Short mmCIF file of C-alpha atoms and ligand atoms in Angstrom, two decimals:
data_model
loop_
_atom_site.label_atom_id
_atom_site.label_comp_id
_atom_site.label_asym_id
_atom_site.label_seq_id
_atom_site.Cartn_x
_atom_site.Cartn_y
_atom_site.Cartn_z
CA MET A 1 1.46 68.92 -32.00
CA ASN A 2 -1.83 71.02 -32.37
CA ILE A 3 -3.19 72.24 -29.36
CA VAL A 4 -6.79 72.64 -30.58
CA GLU A 5 -6.75 69.11 -31.73
CA ASN A 6 -5.79 67.78 -28.51
CA ILE A 7 -8.26 69.66 -26.74
CA THR A 8 -10.63 68.45 -28.90
CA LYS A 9 -10.08 65.00 -28.39
CA ILE A 10 -9.56 64.93 -24.65
CA LYS A 11 -12.91 66.98 -24.12
CA SER A 12 -14.35 64.01 -26.57
CA GLU A 13 -13.51 61.50 -24.31
CA LEU A 14 -14.76 63.58 -21.09
CA PRO A 15 -18.33 62.67 -19.59
CA GLU A 16 -20.40 66.16 -19.51
CA ARG A 17 -19.91 67.11 -15.80
CA VAL A 18 -16.01 67.04 -16.30
CA LYS A 19 -14.16 70.79 -16.79
CA LEU A 20 -11.45 70.82 -18.62
CA VAL A 21 -8.44 73.64 -17.51
CA ALA A 22 -5.99 73.93 -20.20
CA VAL A 23 -2.42 74.68 -17.86
CA SER A 24 -0.52 76.75 -20.16
CA LYS A 25 2.34 77.48 -17.39
CA THR A 26 5.52 78.36 -19.30
CA LYS A 27 4.08 78.09 -22.39
CA PRO A 28 3.67 81.58 -24.61
CA ASN A 29 0.84 83.81 -25.61
CA GLU A 30 1.04 82.34 -28.88
CA ASP A 31 -0.09 78.86 -28.17
CA ILE A 32 -2.98 80.21 -25.55
CA MET A 33 -4.26 82.18 -28.35
CA GLN A 34 -4.53 78.79 -30.79
CA ALA A 35 -6.16 76.83 -28.02
CA TYR A 36 -8.57 80.02 -27.64
CA ASN A 37 -9.22 81.03 -31.47
CA GLY A 38 -10.04 77.32 -31.30
CA GLY A 39 -12.88 77.85 -28.99
CA HIS A 40 -11.03 77.01 -25.32
CA LYS A 41 -11.30 79.95 -22.63
CA ILE A 42 -10.24 78.48 -19.49
CA PHE A 43 -6.16 78.58 -18.64
CA GLY A 44 -4.06 77.89 -15.37
CA GLU A 45 -1.42 79.10 -14.52
CA ASN A 46 0.67 78.32 -11.14
CA LYS A 47 2.61 81.58 -11.26
CA VAL A 48 1.58 84.41 -9.92
CA GLN A 49 3.51 86.99 -12.22
CA ASP A 50 3.41 85.01 -15.57
CA LEU A 51 -0.56 85.09 -14.60
CA VAL A 52 -0.55 88.31 -14.62
CA ASN A 53 1.67 89.12 -17.61
CA LYS A 54 -0.87 86.73 -19.21
CA TYR A 55 -4.32 88.46 -18.06
CA GLU A 56 -2.74 91.72 -19.33
CA THR A 57 -2.04 90.72 -22.75
CA LEU A 58 -4.39 87.96 -24.10
CA PRO A 59 -8.22 88.72 -24.46
CA LYS A 60 -10.56 89.53 -21.24
CA ASP A 61 -12.54 86.72 -21.61
CA ILE A 62 -10.82 84.50 -20.92
CA GLU A 63 -11.28 82.68 -17.78
CA TRP A 64 -8.07 82.21 -15.40
CA HIS A 65 -7.30 79.47 -12.76
CA PHE A 66 -4.20 79.99 -10.35
CA ILE A 67 -3.45 76.63 -9.99
CA GLY A 68 -0.14 76.33 -7.66
CA HIS A 69 0.98 77.23 -4.29
CA LEU A 70 -0.06 80.76 -3.29
CA GLN A 71 2.33 83.06 -1.62
CA SER A 72 0.56 85.49 0.97
CA ASN A 73 2.09 88.20 -0.14
CA LYS A 74 1.25 88.07 -3.65
CA VAL A 75 -2.46 87.51 -3.54
CA LYS A 76 -3.61 90.68 -4.03
CA TYR A 77 -2.14 90.68 -7.54
CA ILE A 78 -4.65 88.12 -8.61
CA VAL A 79 -7.92 88.44 -7.03
CA PRO A 80 -8.53 91.29 -9.44
CA PHE A 81 -9.33 88.76 -12.18
CA VAL A 82 -9.14 85.63 -11.20
CA SER A 83 -12.37 82.92 -11.83
CA LEU A 84 -10.93 80.41 -9.22
CA ILE A 85 -7.71 79.77 -6.51
CA HIS A 86 -7.41 75.87 -6.77
CA ALA A 87 -5.04 75.45 -3.94
CA VAL A 88 -6.00 77.23 -0.95
CA ASP A 89 -4.04 74.94 1.99
CA SER A 90 -4.19 77.29 5.39
CA LEU A 91 -6.73 79.38 7.20
CA LYS A 92 -4.02 82.03 6.87
CA LEU A 93 -4.14 82.16 3.20
CA LEU A 94 -7.98 82.13 3.27
CA LYS A 95 -7.73 84.91 5.71
CA ILE A 96 -5.62 87.23 3.40
CA ILE A 97 -7.56 85.82 0.05
CA ASN A 98 -10.86 87.75 2.08
CA LYS A 99 -9.08 90.69 3.07
CA GLU A 100 -7.87 91.49 -0.36
CA GLY A 101 -11.13 90.50 -1.92
CA GLY A 102 -12.47 92.90 0.90
CA LYS A 103 -10.38 95.88 -0.70
CA ILE A 104 -12.10 95.51 -4.10
CA ASN A 105 -15.55 94.17 -3.17
CA ARG A 106 -15.17 90.94 -5.05
CA LYS A 107 -15.60 87.53 -3.82
CA ILE A 108 -12.86 85.10 -4.68
CA ASN A 109 -13.78 81.47 -5.72
CA CYS A 110 -11.51 79.26 -3.58
CA LEU A 111 -10.94 75.07 -3.49
CA LEU A 112 -9.03 73.98 -0.52
CA GLN A 113 -6.86 71.66 -1.84
CA MET A 114 -6.44 68.43 0.10
CA HIS A 115 -3.40 66.29 0.93
CA ILE A 116 -3.61 62.83 -0.94
CA ALA A 117 -0.73 61.68 -2.13
CA GLU A 118 1.87 59.32 -0.34
CA GLU A 119 4.61 61.92 -1.49
CA GLU A 120 5.37 64.45 1.47
CA THR A 121 6.74 67.17 -1.25
CA LYS A 122 3.11 67.59 -1.71
CA PHE A 123 1.00 70.76 -0.13
CA GLY A 124 -2.35 70.17 1.02
CA LEU A 125 -4.90 69.18 3.98
CA SER A 126 -5.85 66.44 5.50
CA PHE A 127 -9.69 65.75 6.05
CA ASP A 128 -9.26 66.93 9.84
CA GLU A 129 -7.35 69.79 8.95
CA ILE A 130 -10.37 70.85 6.54
CA ASN A 131 -12.87 70.47 9.13
CA LYS A 132 -10.94 72.19 11.43
CA ILE A 133 -10.72 75.48 9.06
CA LEU A 134 -14.39 75.37 8.13
CA ASP A 135 -15.79 74.71 12.15
CA SER A 136 -13.38 77.48 12.72
CA GLU A 137 -15.04 81.60 14.10
CA GLU A 138 -12.45 82.95 11.81
CA TYR A 139 -13.36 81.20 8.36
CA SER A 140 -17.38 82.46 9.43
CA GLN A 141 -16.12 85.53 9.15
CA THR A 142 -14.55 85.30 5.62
CA GLU A 143 -17.23 87.19 3.55
CA PHE A 144 -15.24 87.61 0.87
CA VAL A 145 -14.35 83.93 0.09
CA LYS A 146 -16.61 81.50 -1.89
CA ILE A 147 -15.36 77.91 -0.79
CA THR A 148 -16.37 76.15 -4.15
CA GLY A 149 -14.84 72.56 -3.56
CA LEU A 150 -12.08 70.72 -2.89
CA MET A 151 -8.66 69.97 -4.64
CA GLY A 152 -5.79 67.42 -4.77
CA MET A 153 -2.88 65.67 -6.65
CA ALA A 154 -2.43 61.68 -7.00
CA THR A 155 0.86 60.43 -6.34
CA ASN A 156 3.20 60.26 -9.13
CA THR A 157 3.25 56.60 -9.98
CA ASN A 158 2.25 54.27 -12.58
CA ASP A 159 0.27 52.10 -9.72
CA THR A 160 -3.66 53.26 -11.18
CA ALA A 161 -5.01 51.09 -8.39
CA GLN A 162 -2.62 53.41 -5.73
CA ILE A 163 -4.30 56.21 -8.04
CA HIS A 164 -7.52 55.00 -8.11
CA LYS A 165 -7.72 54.92 -4.39
CA GLU A 166 -6.42 58.74 -3.54
CA PHE A 167 -8.94 60.02 -6.05
CA ALA A 168 -12.13 58.09 -4.73
CA TYR A 169 -10.65 59.12 -1.25
CA LEU A 170 -10.76 62.82 -2.56
CA LYS A 171 -14.58 62.02 -3.77
CA SER A 172 -15.60 60.83 -0.48
CA CYS A 173 -14.15 63.59 1.26
CA PHE A 174 -15.96 66.22 -1.22
CA GLU A 175 -18.99 64.18 -0.61
CA LYS A 176 -18.72 64.52 2.87
CA THR A 177 -17.62 68.31 3.16
CA LYS A 178 -20.61 68.98 0.82
CA VAL A 179 -23.05 67.43 3.18
CA GLY A 180 -21.15 68.63 6.48
CA TYR A 181 -21.09 72.21 5.59
CA PHE A 182 -22.11 73.35 2.02
CA LYS A 183 -25.42 71.12 1.81
CA ASN A 184 -27.82 74.37 0.65
CA ASP A 185 -24.96 75.38 -1.18
CA GLU A 186 -25.32 75.27 -5.16
CA ASN A 187 -21.60 76.90 -5.49
CA PHE A 188 -20.28 73.80 -4.00
CA THR A 189 -19.50 71.91 -7.00
CA ASN A 190 -16.41 71.54 -7.91
CA LEU A 191 -13.92 68.38 -7.47
CA SER A 192 -10.88 69.60 -9.33
CA MET A 193 -8.59 66.34 -9.69
CA GLY A 194 -6.81 64.75 -13.13
CA MET A 195 -3.85 65.81 -15.05
CA SER A 196 -2.19 64.35 -18.19
CA GLY A 197 -0.94 61.22 -16.77
CA ASP A 198 -4.22 60.41 -14.97
CA TYR A 199 -7.00 62.38 -15.94
CA LYS A 200 -9.21 59.44 -16.94
CA ILE A 201 -9.12 58.01 -13.62
CA ALA A 202 -9.52 61.15 -12.01
CA ALA A 203 -12.83 61.20 -14.32
CA GLU A 204 -13.73 57.71 -13.25
CA GLU A 205 -13.59 58.59 -9.79
CA GLY A 206 -16.02 61.85 -10.05
CA SER A 207 -13.92 64.59 -10.94
CA THR A 208 -15.87 67.51 -12.08
CA MET A 209 -12.52 69.45 -13.05
CA ILE A 210 -9.27 68.11 -14.53
CA ARG A 211 -6.06 70.55 -15.23
CA VAL A 212 -4.12 69.30 -18.29
CA GLY A 213 -1.11 70.88 -19.28
CA SER A 214 2.04 68.99 -21.53
CA LEU A 215 -1.09 66.74 -23.04
CA ILE A 216 -2.21 69.89 -24.97
CA PHE A 217 0.40 71.94 -25.01
CA GLY A 218 3.39 69.41 -25.14
CA ALA A 219 6.31 68.75 -22.66
CA ARG A 220 7.88 71.60 -20.65
CA GLY A 221 11.12 72.67 -21.14
C1 PLP B 1 1.67 71.75 -14.05
C2 PLP B 1 0.58 71.00 -13.22
C3 PLP B 1 -0.54 70.71 -13.99
C4 PLP B 1 -0.67 69.86 -15.01
O1 PLP B 1 0.32 68.80 -15.35
P1 PLP B 1 0.13 67.91 -16.90
O2 PLP B 1 0.70 66.91 -16.13
O3 PLP B 1 0.94 68.72 -17.58
O4 PLP B 1 -0.74 68.00 -17.17
C5 PLP B 1 -1.93 70.04 -13.34
N1 PLP B 1 -2.19 70.85 -11.72
C6 PLP B 1 -1.15 71.79 -11.25
C7 PLP B 1 -1.26 71.90 -9.76
C8 PLP B 1 0.00 71.79 -11.74
O5 PLP B 1 1.17 72.61 -11.10
#
């Protein structure tokens, strides 16, 4: 398993617009440093404690993305340095991120997570709920939050038609959200969809950011 080769291969197959977030969760710093020394600087983690440990011990020019479900009481640990929070799924969480960002005068980039899969266990908002949040008075006062796009996870299935359908739906919601709320906002550009098993389909359906772990670093134990 050659980490740098894996990254190079994935990147070579992607359209220019698609950014690769290397999901390093559960993997040691040595693995991240292999990728880093090969020129890759964007990594994703899904546990706050792990992300903080890695941020503190690894080079400071790494762009750290938080891709997991974020608990309110842990927001404060990552706002000083996180580049993008992928999975904001409530107005409550958005308000806490805003409050913590305000304390250190830093605007925090966030994506709203949409529920597009059939599984009920996956987090995320419906398109209706996204509209409600963006229409709310409270959202209009979150000056330390910058919503730069949407994120979603497709159903874990071999049915590629189903995956295509779910990603196409997310893409259409992204376009509607852009037109409805972010028309003149050049920052609303991120559509985070696609993982090891389905990133090619996601890219075909208009993804601008894929989150790939096992295909780069190997299976997680
Ligand atoms: C773990 C994880 C990934 C990466 O999964 P792989 O199948 O290993 O590529 C992507 N997105 C989220 C939200 C994850 O938790």
